[in-house]
Amino acid sequence: MKKISLLLLFIALSIFSSKASDDLYTLNRQKLMQSINDGIILIPATKDLNSWGSDKNFLYLTGFNAPGAILALNPNDEKEILFISENAKNDIPVNCSIETQPLNNINEFLKKCSKLYIPINRMQEFTEILGNNNIFRSINYISNINPIIYNMRLLKSNEEVVLIEKAINLTGIALNEAFKQSKTGNREVDIYAQIEYQAIKHGVKTSFYQIASGPNSTNVHFDYTERLVKAKETIVFDLGIFYKNYTSDISRTFPVDGKFTKEQKLIYNVVLKAQKVGISKMLTNATHDYVEKKVKDELAKGLYELGLMTDSTSNWQREFYIQHGFSHGIGLDVHDIYYYFKSLPERKYATGMVYTMEPGLYFPEDMIKSIPERLKGKVSEEEFKQFARKVGEIYKKYINIGVRIEDDILITENGNRNLSESIPKEIEDIEKIIR
Ligand code: GLY
Ligand code: MN
Ligand code: MN
């Protein structure tokens, strides 16, 4: 009896959740149509299923992949049509509320159209799907729909946040299992296998992964190798998991065998403090650049106090240690609406955005030996040599340490919410995992 009622509850919940997701995409299409006065919106899927999934705008408006399909929305009569090829038929979910029509009908449909809104960077897809270079020749007015969709996608609805949180929770589960395998005698790939196992077990896929130990952990982006991890090394984990097309992006640094060395702790605490400062500044209307500056100031302060910088305000010395940005949107993409947001004049955080906060510090053996490529022209040989002479001995203590800590933060009206708060990042909590 108990089993049956549990089963019923499960069925009810799954019906409810699939309905809730349908509503999300219906709502997205309605919102988009409301922002256009007249004309027709066309959004192509990709011609074929590429490894990265479908076109993200198409996914945002439908919730599924349908290679070779074109979504048409007419705000005047609220008509929604999916023009699909014969092959795409099987990709359309049975409960899809959008009317489908054969791809060929699109010509007839466009005859009545004088204003067209399309993603102009997707002309190639239109051409590939429709097999014609001049498909829109009879249309007088063509406008780019991307900024309108991007502005919508930048601000996550409550339902999208729920999907991202689900992705984050699964990431936490996978990371936790991977941490337990972060022991001498295992290779990076053995640890990665735990992640893949957890993803398969939960019916999801990874969007991104890095399991980088020792010297590998000092590379900013790396996946995994067959390298054996060794005691007294750090492993930088960076993991994203897709849940219903929405991805997490979490980094944690784990010491092999679960115990940080003194030097690792010192660096870890500098990064952790800077990350917390960064998160505390991620507020509605704060600019992205301001927040990054605060994080850099904090990292520089920590590095200076450890004797790794001779001048905490020196731009080139900061650039020497700080090798990547700290914050980007997540959503349907790991770097969601990245270039559009970067192109905005003010780049302000706004209520509803989900952005990462991910400072990192890395100490490759060679970095101190000569001016790194990225600093060429920014510091003279002489000044760099002087710097290396002063900090070189101290730098040696930290060689092969890599630390990155990354959380996913929802900007709210009155502050923010760390969606990945439950994934351990305090030294004591991390050290408890293997113990
Ligand atoms: N996973 C890529 C990044 O952290 O930005
Ligand atoms: Mn990441
Ligand atoms: Mn990231």
mmCIF file of C-alpha atoms in Angstrom, residues 265-400:
data_model
loop_
_atom_site.group_PDB
_atom_site.id
_atom_site.type_symbol
_atom_site.label_atom_id
_atom_site.label_comp_id
_atom_site.label_asym_id
_atom_site.label_seq_id
_atom_site.Cartn_x
_atom_site.Cartn_y
_atom_site.Cartn_z
ATOM 1 C CA LYS A 265 46.228 26.454 3.204
ATOM 2 C CA LEU A 266 47.833 29.892 2.924
ATOM 3 C CA ILE A 267 46.994 30.191 -0.769
ATOM 4 C CA TYR A 268 43.587 28.589 -0.311
ATOM 5 C CA ASN A 269 42.668 31.147 2.335
ATOM 6 C CA VAL A 270 43.704 34.053 0.126
ATOM 7 C CA VAL A 271 41.462 32.768 -2.669
ATOM 8 C CA LEU A 272 38.599 31.909 -0.335
ATOM 9 C CA LYS A 273 38.653 35.327 1.285
ATOM 10 C CA ALA A 274 38.703 37.049 -2.098
ATOM 11 C CA GLN A 275 35.856 34.834 -3.289
ATOM 12 C CA LYS A 276 33.748 35.750 -0.269
ATOM 13 C CA VAL A 277 34.457 39.449 -0.791
ATOM 14 C CA GLY A 278 33.453 39.021 -4.442
ATOM 15 C CA ILE A 279 30.198 37.308 -3.542
ATOM 16 C CA SER A 280 29.341 39.994 -0.990
ATOM 17 C CA LYS A 281 29.623 42.639 -3.722
ATOM 18 C CA MET A 282 27.461 40.837 -6.282
ATOM 19 C CA LEU A 283 24.444 43.069 -5.825
ATOM 20 C CA THR A 284 21.826 44.542 -8.118
ATOM 21 C CA ASN A 285 23.309 47.554 -9.942
ATOM 22 C CA ALA A 286 26.912 46.850 -8.932
ATOM 23 C CA THR A 287 29.044 46.739 -12.057
ATOM 24 C CA HIS A 288 30.869 43.576 -12.996
ATOM 25 C CA ASP A 289 34.132 45.572 -13.309
ATOM 26 C CA TYR A 290 33.771 47.028 -9.806
ATOM 27 C CA VAL A 291 33.283 43.572 -8.310
ATOM 28 C CA GLU A 292 36.251 42.149 -10.215
ATOM 29 C CA LYS A 293 38.376 45.045 -8.973
ATOM 30 C CA LYS A 294 37.414 44.272 -5.362
ATOM 31 C CA VAL A 295 38.364 40.614 -5.827
ATOM 32 C CA LYS A 296 41.690 41.567 -7.424
ATOM 33 C CA ASP A 297 42.436 43.977 -4.562
ATOM 34 C CA GLU A 298 41.820 41.186 -2.075
ATOM 35 C CA LEU A 299 43.997 38.683 -3.942
ATOM 36 C CA ALA A 300 46.773 41.241 -4.276
ATOM 37 C CA LYS A 301 46.579 42.039 -0.573
ATOM 38 C CA GLY A 302 46.927 38.353 0.300
ATOM 39 C CA LEU A 303 49.796 37.804 -2.145
ATOM 40 C CA TYR A 304 51.610 40.870 -0.850
ATOM 41 C CA GLU A 305 51.244 39.714 2.747
ATOM 42 C CA LEU A 306 52.758 36.354 1.809
ATOM 43 C CA GLY A 307 55.737 38.151 0.254
ATOM 44 C CA LEU A 308 54.783 37.136 -3.290
ATOM 45 C CA MET A 309 54.415 40.709 -4.538
ATOM 46 C CA THR A 310 56.727 43.646 -3.961
ATOM 47 C CA ASP A 311 53.986 46.172 -4.704
ATOM 48 C CA SER A 312 50.325 45.234 -4.270
ATOM 49 C CA THR A 313 49.203 48.023 -6.604
ATOM 50 C CA SER A 314 51.468 47.048 -9.516
ATOM 51 C CA ASN A 315 49.272 46.141 -12.477
ATOM 52 C CA TRP A 316 51.778 43.820 -14.061
ATOM 53 C CA GLN A 317 52.437 41.976 -10.802
ATOM 54 C CA ARG A 318 48.693 41.512 -10.404
ATOM 55 C CA GLU A 319 48.487 40.228 -13.944
ATOM 56 C CA PHE A 320 51.374 37.897 -13.224
ATOM 57 C CA TYR A 321 49.283 36.012 -10.656
ATOM 58 C CA ILE A 322 45.718 36.744 -11.753
ATOM 59 C CA GLN A 323 45.181 34.941 -15.002
ATOM 60 C CA HIS A 324 41.436 34.893 -15.633
ATOM 61 C CA GLY A 325 38.192 36.730 -15.042
ATOM 62 C CA PHE A 326 36.084 35.854 -12.023
ATOM 63 C CA SER A 327 32.483 36.061 -13.059
ATOM 64 C CA HIS A 328 30.253 35.072 -15.963
ATOM 65 C CA GLY A 329 26.612 34.195 -16.423
ATOM 66 C CA ILE A 330 25.426 30.600 -16.459
ATOM 67 C CA GLY A 331 22.199 29.188 -17.817
ATOM 68 C CA LEU A 332 21.703 27.292 -21.049
ATOM 69 C CA ASP A 333 25.416 27.863 -21.695
ATOM 70 C CA VAL A 334 28.381 27.501 -19.355
ATOM 71 C CA HIS A 335 29.333 31.036 -20.344
ATOM 72 C CA ASP A 336 25.791 32.245 -20.862
ATOM 73 C CA ILE A 337 25.277 35.280 -23.141
ATOM 74 C CA TYR A 338 28.937 36.004 -22.580
ATOM 75 C CA TYR A 339 29.807 38.300 -25.480
ATOM 76 C CA TYR A 340 26.531 40.188 -25.416
ATOM 77 C CA PHE A 341 26.918 40.995 -21.719
ATOM 78 C CA LYS A 342 30.551 42.018 -22.278
ATOM 79 C CA SER A 343 29.462 44.380 -25.031
ATOM 80 C CA LEU A 344 27.024 46.242 -22.757
ATOM 81 C CA PRO A 345 28.375 49.660 -21.782
ATOM 82 C CA GLU A 346 27.866 49.290 -18.023
ATOM 83 C CA ARG A 347 27.837 45.541 -17.388
ATOM 84 C CA LYS A 348 25.726 45.757 -14.260
ATOM 85 C CA TYR A 349 24.445 42.875 -12.210
ATOM 86 C CA ALA A 350 20.670 42.783 -12.080
ATOM 87 C CA THR A 351 18.054 40.937 -10.057
ATOM 88 C CA GLY A 352 17.549 37.509 -11.578
ATOM 89 C CA MET A 353 21.030 37.026 -13.005
ATOM 90 C CA VAL A 354 22.934 33.890 -12.073
ATOM 91 C CA TYR A 355 26.661 34.616 -12.205
ATOM 92 C CA THR A 356 29.705 32.712 -11.026
ATOM 93 C CA MET A 357 32.343 33.990 -8.623
ATOM 94 C CA GLU A 358 35.575 32.128 -9.266
ATOM 95 C CA PRO A 359 38.919 33.627 -8.332
ATOM 96 C CA GLY A 360 41.953 31.399 -8.649
ATOM 97 C CA LEU A 361 45.713 31.451 -8.072
ATOM 98 C CA TYR A 362 48.173 29.173 -9.829
ATOM 99 C CA PHE A 363 51.893 28.591 -9.337
ATOM 100 C CA PRO A 364 53.468 26.835 -12.318
ATOM 101 C CA GLU A 365 57.137 26.064 -11.848
ATOM 102 C CA ASP A 366 58.276 28.022 -14.892
ATOM 103 C CA MET A 367 56.261 31.177 -14.378
ATOM 104 C CA ILE A 368 58.872 32.875 -12.230
ATOM 105 C CA LYS A 369 61.808 31.936 -14.511
ATOM 106 C CA SER A 370 61.188 34.468 -17.258
ATOM 107 C CA ILE A 371 58.574 37.039 -18.252
ATOM 108 C CA PRO A 372 55.397 35.133 -19.181
ATOM 109 C CA GLU A 373 54.157 35.745 -22.733
ATOM 110 C CA ARG A 374 51.102 37.640 -21.509
ATOM 111 C CA LEU A 375 53.298 40.221 -19.753
ATOM 112 C CA LYS A 376 55.612 40.932 -22.689
ATOM 113 C CA GLY A 377 55.802 44.681 -23.196
ATOM 114 C CA LYS A 378 54.260 45.391 -19.808
ATOM 115 C CA VAL A 379 57.391 45.008 -17.713
ATOM 116 C CA SER A 380 61.067 45.377 -18.531
ATOM 117 C CA GLU A 381 63.503 42.465 -18.284
ATOM 118 C CA GLU A 382 65.332 44.312 -15.556
ATOM 119 C CA GLU A 383 62.263 44.975 -13.428
ATOM 120 C CA PHE A 384 61.064 41.403 -13.792
ATOM 121 C CA LYS A 385 64.493 40.044 -12.806
ATOM 122 C CA GLN A 386 64.518 42.241 -9.724
ATOM 123 C CA PHE A 387 61.042 41.023 -8.799
ATOM 124 C CA ALA A 388 61.994 37.377 -9.363
ATOM 125 C CA ARG A 389 65.074 37.845 -7.208
ATOM 126 C CA LYS A 390 63.003 39.294 -4.370
ATOM 127 C CA VAL A 391 60.054 36.896 -4.390
ATOM 128 C CA GLY A 392 61.652 33.840 -6.045
ATOM 129 C CA GLU A 393 62.564 31.973 -2.865
ATOM 130 C CA ILE A 394 59.069 32.417 -1.447
ATOM 131 C CA TYR A 395 57.465 31.522 -4.806
ATOM 132 C CA LYS A 396 59.329 28.180 -4.724
ATOM 133 C CA LYS A 397 57.341 27.103 -1.656
ATOM 134 C CA TYR A 398 54.126 27.351 -3.638
ATOM 135 C CA ILE A 399 55.219 25.700 -6.902
ATOM 136 C CA ASN A 400 52.588 23.330 -8.353
#
